Coordinates of C-alpha atoms and ligand atoms in Angstrom, one line a residue:
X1 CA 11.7 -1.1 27.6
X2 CA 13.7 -1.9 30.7
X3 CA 11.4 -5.1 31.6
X4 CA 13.1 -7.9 29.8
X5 CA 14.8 -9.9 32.8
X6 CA 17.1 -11.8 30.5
X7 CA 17.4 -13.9 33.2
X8 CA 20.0 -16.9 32.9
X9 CA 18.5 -20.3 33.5
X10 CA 22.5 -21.3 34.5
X11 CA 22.4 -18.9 37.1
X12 CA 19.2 -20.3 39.5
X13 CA 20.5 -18.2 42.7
X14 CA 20.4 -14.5 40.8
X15 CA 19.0 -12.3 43.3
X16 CA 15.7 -11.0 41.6
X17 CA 14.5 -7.6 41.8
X18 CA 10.5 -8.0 41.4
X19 CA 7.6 -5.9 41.0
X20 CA 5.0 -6.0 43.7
X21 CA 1.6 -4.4 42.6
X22 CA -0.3 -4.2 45.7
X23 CA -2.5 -2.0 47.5
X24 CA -3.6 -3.7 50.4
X25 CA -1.0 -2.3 53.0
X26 CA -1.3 -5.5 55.8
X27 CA -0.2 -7.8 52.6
X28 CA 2.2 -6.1 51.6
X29 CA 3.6 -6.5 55.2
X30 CA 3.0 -10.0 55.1
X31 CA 4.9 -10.8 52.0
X32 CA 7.9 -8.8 53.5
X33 CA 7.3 -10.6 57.1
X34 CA 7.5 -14.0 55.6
X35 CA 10.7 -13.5 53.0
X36 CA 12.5 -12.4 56.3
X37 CA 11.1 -15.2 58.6
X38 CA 12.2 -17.6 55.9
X39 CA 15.3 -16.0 55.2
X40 CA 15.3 -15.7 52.1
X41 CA 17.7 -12.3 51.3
X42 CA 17.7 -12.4 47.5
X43 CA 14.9 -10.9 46.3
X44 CA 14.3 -7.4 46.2
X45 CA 10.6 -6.0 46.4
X46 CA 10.2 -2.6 44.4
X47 CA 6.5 -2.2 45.8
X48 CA 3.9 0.0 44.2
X49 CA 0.2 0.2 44.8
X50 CA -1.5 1.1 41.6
X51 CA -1.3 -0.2 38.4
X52 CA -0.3 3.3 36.8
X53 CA 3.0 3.5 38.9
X54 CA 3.2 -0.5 38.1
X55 CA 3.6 0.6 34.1
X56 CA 5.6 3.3 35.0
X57 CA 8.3 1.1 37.2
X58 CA 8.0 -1.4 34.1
X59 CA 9.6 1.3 31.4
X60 CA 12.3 2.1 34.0
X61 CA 13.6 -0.4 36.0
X62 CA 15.5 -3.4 34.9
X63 CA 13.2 -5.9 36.7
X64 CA 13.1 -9.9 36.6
X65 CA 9.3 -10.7 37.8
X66 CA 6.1 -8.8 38.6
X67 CA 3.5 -9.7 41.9
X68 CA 0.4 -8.7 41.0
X69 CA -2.8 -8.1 42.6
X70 CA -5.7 -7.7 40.5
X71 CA -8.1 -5.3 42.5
X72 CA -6.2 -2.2 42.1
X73 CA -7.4 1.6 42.9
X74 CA -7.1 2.1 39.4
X75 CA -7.9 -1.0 37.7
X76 CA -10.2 -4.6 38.7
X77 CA -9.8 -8.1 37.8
X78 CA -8.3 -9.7 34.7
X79 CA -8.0 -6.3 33.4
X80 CA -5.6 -5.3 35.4
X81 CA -3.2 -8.3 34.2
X82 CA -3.8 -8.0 30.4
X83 CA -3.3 -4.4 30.7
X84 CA 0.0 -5.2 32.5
X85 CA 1.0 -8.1 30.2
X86 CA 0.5 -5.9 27.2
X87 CA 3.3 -3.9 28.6
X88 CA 5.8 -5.8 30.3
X89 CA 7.0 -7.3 27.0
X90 CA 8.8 -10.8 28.2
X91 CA 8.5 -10.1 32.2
X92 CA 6.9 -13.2 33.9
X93 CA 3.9 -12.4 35.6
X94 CA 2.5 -14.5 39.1
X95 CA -0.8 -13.2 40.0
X96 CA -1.7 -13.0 43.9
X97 CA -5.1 -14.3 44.5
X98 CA -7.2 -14.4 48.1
X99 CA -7.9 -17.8 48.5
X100 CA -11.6 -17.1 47.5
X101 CA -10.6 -16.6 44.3
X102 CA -8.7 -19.3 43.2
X103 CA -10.2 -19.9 40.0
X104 CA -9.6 -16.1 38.8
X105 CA -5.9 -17.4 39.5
X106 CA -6.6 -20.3 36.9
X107 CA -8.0 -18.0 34.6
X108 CA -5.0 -15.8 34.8
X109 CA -2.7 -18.3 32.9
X110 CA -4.9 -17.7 30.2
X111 CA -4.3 -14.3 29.7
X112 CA -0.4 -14.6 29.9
X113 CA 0.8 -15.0 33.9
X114 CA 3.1 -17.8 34.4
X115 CA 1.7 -18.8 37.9
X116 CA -0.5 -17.7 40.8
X117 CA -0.2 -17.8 44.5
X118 CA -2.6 -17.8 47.3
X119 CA -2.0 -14.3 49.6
X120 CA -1.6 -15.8 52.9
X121 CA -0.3 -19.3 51.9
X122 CA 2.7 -17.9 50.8
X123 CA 5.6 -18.7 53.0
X124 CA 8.6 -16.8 51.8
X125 CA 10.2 -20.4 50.8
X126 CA 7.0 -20.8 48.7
X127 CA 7.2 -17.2 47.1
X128 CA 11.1 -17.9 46.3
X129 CA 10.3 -21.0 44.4
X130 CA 7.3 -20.0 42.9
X131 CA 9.4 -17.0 41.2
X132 CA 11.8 -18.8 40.0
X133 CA 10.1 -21.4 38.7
X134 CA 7.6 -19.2 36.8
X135 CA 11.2 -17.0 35.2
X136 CA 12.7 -20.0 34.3
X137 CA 9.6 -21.6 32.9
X138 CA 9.1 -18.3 30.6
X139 CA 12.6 -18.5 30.2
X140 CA 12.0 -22.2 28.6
X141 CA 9.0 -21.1 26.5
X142 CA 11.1 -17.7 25.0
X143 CA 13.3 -20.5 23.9
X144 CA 10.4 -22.8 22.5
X145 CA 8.9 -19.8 20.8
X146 CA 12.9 -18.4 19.7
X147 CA 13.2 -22.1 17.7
X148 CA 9.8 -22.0 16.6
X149 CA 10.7 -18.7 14.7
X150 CA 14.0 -19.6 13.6
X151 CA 12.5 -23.1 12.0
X152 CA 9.4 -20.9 10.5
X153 CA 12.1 -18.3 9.1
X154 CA 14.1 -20.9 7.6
X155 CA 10.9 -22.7 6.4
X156 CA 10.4 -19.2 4.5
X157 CA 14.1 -18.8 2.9
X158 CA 13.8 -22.1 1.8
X159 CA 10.4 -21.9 -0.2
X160 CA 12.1 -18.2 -1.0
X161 CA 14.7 -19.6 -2.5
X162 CA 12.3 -22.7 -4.8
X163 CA 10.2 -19.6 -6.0
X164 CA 13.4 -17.6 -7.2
X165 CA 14.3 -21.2 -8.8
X166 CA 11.1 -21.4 -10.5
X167 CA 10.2 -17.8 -11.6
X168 CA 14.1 -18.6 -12.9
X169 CA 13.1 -21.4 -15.1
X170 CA 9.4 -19.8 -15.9
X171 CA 11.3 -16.6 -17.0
X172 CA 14.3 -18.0 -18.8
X173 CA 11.7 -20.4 -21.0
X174 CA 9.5 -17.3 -21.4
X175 CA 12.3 -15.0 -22.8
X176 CA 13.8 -17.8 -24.7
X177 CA 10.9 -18.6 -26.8
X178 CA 11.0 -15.7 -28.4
X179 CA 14.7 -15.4 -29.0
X180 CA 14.5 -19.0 -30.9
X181 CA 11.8 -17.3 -33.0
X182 CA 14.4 -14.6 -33.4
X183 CA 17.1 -16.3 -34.7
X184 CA 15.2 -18.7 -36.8
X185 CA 14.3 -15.7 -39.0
X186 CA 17.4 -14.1 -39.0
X187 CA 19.0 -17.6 -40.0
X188 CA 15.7 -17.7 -42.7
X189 CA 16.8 -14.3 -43.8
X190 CA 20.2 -14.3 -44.1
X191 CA 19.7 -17.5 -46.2
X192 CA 17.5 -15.7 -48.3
X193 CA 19.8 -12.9 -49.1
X194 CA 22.5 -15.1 -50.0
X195 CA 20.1 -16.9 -52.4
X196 CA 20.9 -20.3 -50.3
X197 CA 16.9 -21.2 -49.5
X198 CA 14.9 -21.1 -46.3
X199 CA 16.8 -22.6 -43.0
X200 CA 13.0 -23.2 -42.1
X201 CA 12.7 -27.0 -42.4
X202 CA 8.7 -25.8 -41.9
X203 CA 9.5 -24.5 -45.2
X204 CA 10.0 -26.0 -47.9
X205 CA 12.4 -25.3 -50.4
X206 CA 10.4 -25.6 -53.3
X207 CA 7.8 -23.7 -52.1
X208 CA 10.6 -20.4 -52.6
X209 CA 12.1 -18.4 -50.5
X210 CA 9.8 -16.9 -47.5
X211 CA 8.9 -13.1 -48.2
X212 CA 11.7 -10.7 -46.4
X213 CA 8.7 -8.7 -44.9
X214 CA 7.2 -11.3 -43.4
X215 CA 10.7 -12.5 -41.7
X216 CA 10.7 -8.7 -40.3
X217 CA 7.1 -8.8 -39.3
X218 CA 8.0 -12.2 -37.1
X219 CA 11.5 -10.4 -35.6
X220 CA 9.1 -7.1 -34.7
X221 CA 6.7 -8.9 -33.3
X222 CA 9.3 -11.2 -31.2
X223 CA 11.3 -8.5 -30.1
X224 CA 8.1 -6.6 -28.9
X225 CA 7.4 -9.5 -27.1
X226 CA 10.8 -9.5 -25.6
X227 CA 10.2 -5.3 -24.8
X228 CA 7.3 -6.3 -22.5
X229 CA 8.5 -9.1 -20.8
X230 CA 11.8 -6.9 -19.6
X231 CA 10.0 -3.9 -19.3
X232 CA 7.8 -5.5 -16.7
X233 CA 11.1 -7.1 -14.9
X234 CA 12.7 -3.9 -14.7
X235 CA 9.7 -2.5 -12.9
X236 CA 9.7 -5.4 -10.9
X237 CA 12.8 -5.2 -9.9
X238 CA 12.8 -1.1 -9.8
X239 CA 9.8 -1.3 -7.4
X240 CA 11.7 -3.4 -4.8
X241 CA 14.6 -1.3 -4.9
X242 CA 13.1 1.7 -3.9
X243 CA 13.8 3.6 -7.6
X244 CA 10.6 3.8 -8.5
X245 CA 9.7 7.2 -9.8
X246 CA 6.8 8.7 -11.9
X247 CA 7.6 11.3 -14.7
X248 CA 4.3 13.0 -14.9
X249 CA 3.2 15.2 -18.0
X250 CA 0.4 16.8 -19.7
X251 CA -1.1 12.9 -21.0
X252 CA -4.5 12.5 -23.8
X253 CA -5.7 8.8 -23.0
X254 CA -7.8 8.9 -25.9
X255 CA -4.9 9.3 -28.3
X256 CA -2.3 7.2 -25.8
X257 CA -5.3 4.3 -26.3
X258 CA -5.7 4.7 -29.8
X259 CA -2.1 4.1 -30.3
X260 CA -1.5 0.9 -28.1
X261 CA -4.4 -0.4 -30.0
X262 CA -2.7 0.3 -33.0
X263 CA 0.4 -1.6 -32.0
X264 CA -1.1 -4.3 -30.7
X265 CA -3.0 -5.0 -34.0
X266 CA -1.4 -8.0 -35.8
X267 CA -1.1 -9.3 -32.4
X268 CA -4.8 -9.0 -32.2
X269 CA -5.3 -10.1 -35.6
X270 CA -4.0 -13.4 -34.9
X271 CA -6.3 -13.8 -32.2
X272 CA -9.4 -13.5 -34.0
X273 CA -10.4 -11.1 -31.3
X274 CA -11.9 -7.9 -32.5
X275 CA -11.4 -4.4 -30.8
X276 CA -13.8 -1.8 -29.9
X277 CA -12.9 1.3 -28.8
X278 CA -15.3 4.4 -27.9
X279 CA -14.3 7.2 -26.0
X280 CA -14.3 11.1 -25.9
X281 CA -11.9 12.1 -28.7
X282 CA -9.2 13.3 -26.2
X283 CA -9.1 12.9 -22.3
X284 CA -6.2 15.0 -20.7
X285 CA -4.9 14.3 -17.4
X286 CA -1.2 15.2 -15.9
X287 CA 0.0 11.2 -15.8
X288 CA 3.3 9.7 -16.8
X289 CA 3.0 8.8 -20.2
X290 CA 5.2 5.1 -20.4
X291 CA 3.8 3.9 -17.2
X292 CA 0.5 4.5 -18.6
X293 CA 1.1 3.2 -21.9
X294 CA 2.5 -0.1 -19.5
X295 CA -1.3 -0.3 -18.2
X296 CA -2.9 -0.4 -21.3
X297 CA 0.0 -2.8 -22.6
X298 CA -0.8 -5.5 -20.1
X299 CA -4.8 -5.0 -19.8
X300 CA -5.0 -4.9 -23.6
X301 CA -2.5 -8.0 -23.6
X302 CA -4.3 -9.8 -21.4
X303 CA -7.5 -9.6 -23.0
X304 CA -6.3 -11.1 -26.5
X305 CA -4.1 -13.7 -24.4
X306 CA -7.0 -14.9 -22.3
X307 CA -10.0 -13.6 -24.5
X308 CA -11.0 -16.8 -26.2
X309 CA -10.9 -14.8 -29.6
X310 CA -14.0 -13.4 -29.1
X311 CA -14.4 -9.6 -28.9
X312 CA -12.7 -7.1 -26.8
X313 CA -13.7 -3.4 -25.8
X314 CA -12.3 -0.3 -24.6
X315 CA -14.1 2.6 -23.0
X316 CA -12.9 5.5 -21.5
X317 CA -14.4 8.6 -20.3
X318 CA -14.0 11.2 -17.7
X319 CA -15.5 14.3 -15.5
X320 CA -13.6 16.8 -14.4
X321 CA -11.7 14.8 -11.7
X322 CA -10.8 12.0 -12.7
X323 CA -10.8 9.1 -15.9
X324 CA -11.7 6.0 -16.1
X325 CA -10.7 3.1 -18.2
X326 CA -12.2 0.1 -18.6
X327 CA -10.9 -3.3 -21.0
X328 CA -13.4 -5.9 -21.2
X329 CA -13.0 -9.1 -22.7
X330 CA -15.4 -12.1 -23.2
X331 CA -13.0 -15.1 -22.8
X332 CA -11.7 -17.5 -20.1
X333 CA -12.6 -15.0 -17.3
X334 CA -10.8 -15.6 -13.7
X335 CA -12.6 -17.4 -10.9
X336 CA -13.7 -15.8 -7.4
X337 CA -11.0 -17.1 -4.8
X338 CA -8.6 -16.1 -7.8
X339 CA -9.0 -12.4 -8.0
X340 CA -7.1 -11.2 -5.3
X341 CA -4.1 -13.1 -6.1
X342 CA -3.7 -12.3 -9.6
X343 CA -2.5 -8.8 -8.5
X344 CA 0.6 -10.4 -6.7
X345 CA 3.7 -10.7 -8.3
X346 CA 4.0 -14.1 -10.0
X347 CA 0.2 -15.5 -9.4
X348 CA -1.4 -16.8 -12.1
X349 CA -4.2 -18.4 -12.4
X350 CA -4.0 -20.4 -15.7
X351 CA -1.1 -22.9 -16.3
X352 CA 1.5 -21.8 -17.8
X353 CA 1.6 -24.6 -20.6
X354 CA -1.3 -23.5 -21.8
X355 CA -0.3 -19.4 -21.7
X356 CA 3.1 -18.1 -21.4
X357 CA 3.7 -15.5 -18.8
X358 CA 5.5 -14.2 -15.6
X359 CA 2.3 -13.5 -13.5
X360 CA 3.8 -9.9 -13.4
X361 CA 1.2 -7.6 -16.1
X362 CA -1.0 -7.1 -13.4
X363 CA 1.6 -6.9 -10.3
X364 CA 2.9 -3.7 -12.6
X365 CA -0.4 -2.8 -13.6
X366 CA -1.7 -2.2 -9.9
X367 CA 1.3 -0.8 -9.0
X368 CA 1.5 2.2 -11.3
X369 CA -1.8 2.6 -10.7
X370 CA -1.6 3.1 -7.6
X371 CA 1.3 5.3 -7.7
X372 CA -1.6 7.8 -9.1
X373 CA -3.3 7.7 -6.7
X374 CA -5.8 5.5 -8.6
X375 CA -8.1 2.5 -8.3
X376 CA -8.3 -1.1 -10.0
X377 CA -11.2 -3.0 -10.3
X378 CA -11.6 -6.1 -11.5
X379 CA -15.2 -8.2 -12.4
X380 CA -15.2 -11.3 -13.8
X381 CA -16.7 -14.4 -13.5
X382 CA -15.1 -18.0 -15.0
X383 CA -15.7 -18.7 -18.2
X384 CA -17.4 -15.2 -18.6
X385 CA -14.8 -12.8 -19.7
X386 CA -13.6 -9.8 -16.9
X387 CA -13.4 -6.3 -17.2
X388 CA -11.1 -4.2 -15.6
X389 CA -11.9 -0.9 -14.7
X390 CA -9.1 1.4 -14.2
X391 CA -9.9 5.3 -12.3
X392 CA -7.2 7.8 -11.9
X393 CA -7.0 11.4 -11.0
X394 CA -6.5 13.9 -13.3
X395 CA -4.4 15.9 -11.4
X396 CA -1.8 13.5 -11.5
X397 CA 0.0 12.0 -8.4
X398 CA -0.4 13.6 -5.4
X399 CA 2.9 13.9 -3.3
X400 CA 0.6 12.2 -0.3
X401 CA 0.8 9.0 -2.4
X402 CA 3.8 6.6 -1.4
X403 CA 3.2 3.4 -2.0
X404 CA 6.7 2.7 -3.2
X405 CA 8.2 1.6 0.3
X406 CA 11.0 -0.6 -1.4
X407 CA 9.7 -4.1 0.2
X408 CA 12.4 -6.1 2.2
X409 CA 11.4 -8.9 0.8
X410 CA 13.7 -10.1 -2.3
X411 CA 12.6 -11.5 -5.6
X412 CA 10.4 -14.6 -5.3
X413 CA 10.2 -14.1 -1.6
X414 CA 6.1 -13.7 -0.6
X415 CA 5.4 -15.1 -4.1
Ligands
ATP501 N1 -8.4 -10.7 -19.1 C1 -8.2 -11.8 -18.3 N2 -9.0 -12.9 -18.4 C2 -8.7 -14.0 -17.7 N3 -7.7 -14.2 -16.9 C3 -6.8 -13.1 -16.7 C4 -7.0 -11.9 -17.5 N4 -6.1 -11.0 -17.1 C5 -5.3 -11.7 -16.2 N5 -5.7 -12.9 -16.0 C6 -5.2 -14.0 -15.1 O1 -4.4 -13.3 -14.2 C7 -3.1 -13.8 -14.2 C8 -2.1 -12.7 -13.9 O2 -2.1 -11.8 -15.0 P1 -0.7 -11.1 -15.4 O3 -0.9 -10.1 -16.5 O4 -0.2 -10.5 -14.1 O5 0.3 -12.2 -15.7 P2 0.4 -13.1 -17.1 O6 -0.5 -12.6 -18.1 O7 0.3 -14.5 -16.7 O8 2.0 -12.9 -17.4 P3 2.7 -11.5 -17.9 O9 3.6 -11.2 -16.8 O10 3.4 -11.9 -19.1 O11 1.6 -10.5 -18.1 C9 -2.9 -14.5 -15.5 O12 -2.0 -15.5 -15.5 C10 -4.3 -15.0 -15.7 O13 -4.5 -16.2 -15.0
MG502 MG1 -0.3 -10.5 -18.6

């Protein structure tokens, strides 16, 4: 828009080309009659009388102030100003008022003019000032508001910048823990092979050397752990760079289920959670199969973390259109102002001493969801377990269905 006057505060003689919106003819005259009685040479009027040509003039003309009357052909009272003001993007505004109307003048300032003036009472001396004075005021606010922004933008790379550092240290103790788990048993292992004992000080020697399966079982289990936690980061990060792309195929839930289940068993089993499943025996759709499997993953995941070992179910089902998926536990359950916020990337609402996590299952979970064109629900209540009730279409992901913008925001940044 050609309205912003940019107008230099070190520069108070600039002549000014302004804006008068004005249909009365004889005050028009008068505004003209009293800039040349007072000779004052350096403002330029660009008059027009109706508040459609005003808007017209304010996308054309490189302009430094607008005059405006309020009663207009085509528009009345404060109306007329906030339709103006919503235009004339920085311009400074001084509303002409009949000296009736003085307190329609005050009200003005509320709705954005920098200053009024009385028609009649306004010498040219007076008008000269008052234009000025109302540019470079605005010019002073724009400043005000231009540090206000900068201090509130720096406020934001600086918190930024402590929630990298702590998803930093959350995530390096989360994928650590396992990878001390890891080597223990590769140390335990290796010690057994070579007849030396356990390394385990947990274990004593005389109690023989610690079953080779059950070193493997610990190193599966630890490096599944590690699969998810990376998985999830590299859709994390694949999100926010834009390279987020589903591979969809020919998909059974049922089966796709059934197998997760399966995997997460001893995982379960160490719970002390049971699992019910019940479903049809297949349920097609056209979805991509590891993104899927990525739901169940962290719903199913979720429930054993925060399911207070008591039992878990599955149900899933479907009509023609779509499936729907729901994993219901009976455990810690999430309270009310929580629920939103456990969606976002990093929000959790448990501390993190007494579960490990990234705050990221459900970020993912959303997502991928989404990018099917699908729904998540979630109902819960604390203390009470939740259920979350995945829908999808199964037609697969519609080309409409974009929700992949890559955000500007970095990691950590709205966390
Ligand atoms: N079934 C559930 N019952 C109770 N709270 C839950 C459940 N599922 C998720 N939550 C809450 O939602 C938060 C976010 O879940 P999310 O899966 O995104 O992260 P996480 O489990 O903490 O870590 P991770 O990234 O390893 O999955 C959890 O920290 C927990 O507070
Ligand atoms: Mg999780």
């Amino acid at each position: 828009m050609g309205a912003d006057s940019g107008y230099p505060s070190d520069d108070p003689r600039r002549p000014l080309n302004v804006l008068l919106v004005e249909d009365n003819p004889d005050d028009v005259r008068l505004l003209r009659r009293a800039l040349v009685r007072d000779r004052v040479e350096d403002i330029h009027l660009v008059h027009v009388a109706r508040l459609s040509d005003a808007l017209l003039r304010l996308a054309k003309d490189r302009l430094d102030a607008v005059l405006l009357d309020l009663s207009l052909p085509d528009s009345t009272g404060l109306d007329t100003l906030r339709q103006l003001r919503a235009m004339a993007g920085e311009l400074p505004i001084v509303v002409l008022t009949g000296h009736t109307d003085e307190a329609l003048g005050l009200r003005s300032l509320h709705e954005g003019a920098q200053d009024y003036l009385v028609k009649g009472q306004a010498d040219g001396r007076l008008l000269d000032r008052g234009l000025r004075y109302a540019i470079e005021r605005h010019h002073v606010q724009r400043q005000g508001r231009l540090l206000l922004e900068e201090q509130a933008a720096r406020a934001a790379a600086v918190e930024a910048l402590r929630a990298r550092d702590e998803f930093l240290s959350v995530a390096a103790h989360e994928l650590y823990t396992p990878i001390t788990s890891l080597k223990l048993s590769a140390e335990s292992l290796l010690a057994d092979l070579s007849g030396g004992g356990p390394a385990d000080p947990g274990h004593p020697a005389d109690a023989g050397p610690r079953p080779v399966q059950r070193q493997l079982q610990i190193i599966e289990r630890q490096t599944e752990r590690l699969e998810r936690l990376v998985k999830n980061l590299l859709e994390v990060s694949r999100i926010h760079v834009g390279h987020f792309e589903l591979m969809p195929e020919r998909v059974d839930l049922a089966a796709l289920v059934h197998d997760v289940a399966a995997a997460l068993g001893p995982q379960l089993a160490r719970s002390s959670s049971t699992l019910t499943v019940h479903g049809d025996p297949s349920l097609w759709g056209t979805w991509d199969p590891g993104r899927l499997e990525q739901v169940v993953i962290n719903l199913l995941s979720n429930a054993i973390k925060y399911g207070a070992g008591r039992p878990i179910e599955i149900t899933f089902g479907g009509d023609a259109d779509s499936a729907t998926l729901v994993v219901s536990d009976r455990g810690i359950g999430i309270a009310q102002e929580m629920q939103e916020r456990i969606f976002e990337r990093f929000e959790r609402a448990v501390p993190s001493r007494s579960f490990g996590g990234l705050g990221l299952g459900l970020y993912v979970v959303q997502r991928i969801v989404l990018a099917h064109g699908g729904t998540i629900e979630l109902e819960s209540q604390h203390g009470q377990g939740a259920t979350f009730t995945v829908r999808l279409p199964r037609s697969g992901p519609s080309a409409a269905v974009v929700p992949f913008e890559p955000e500007q925001s970095e990691l950590g940044q709205d966390a």
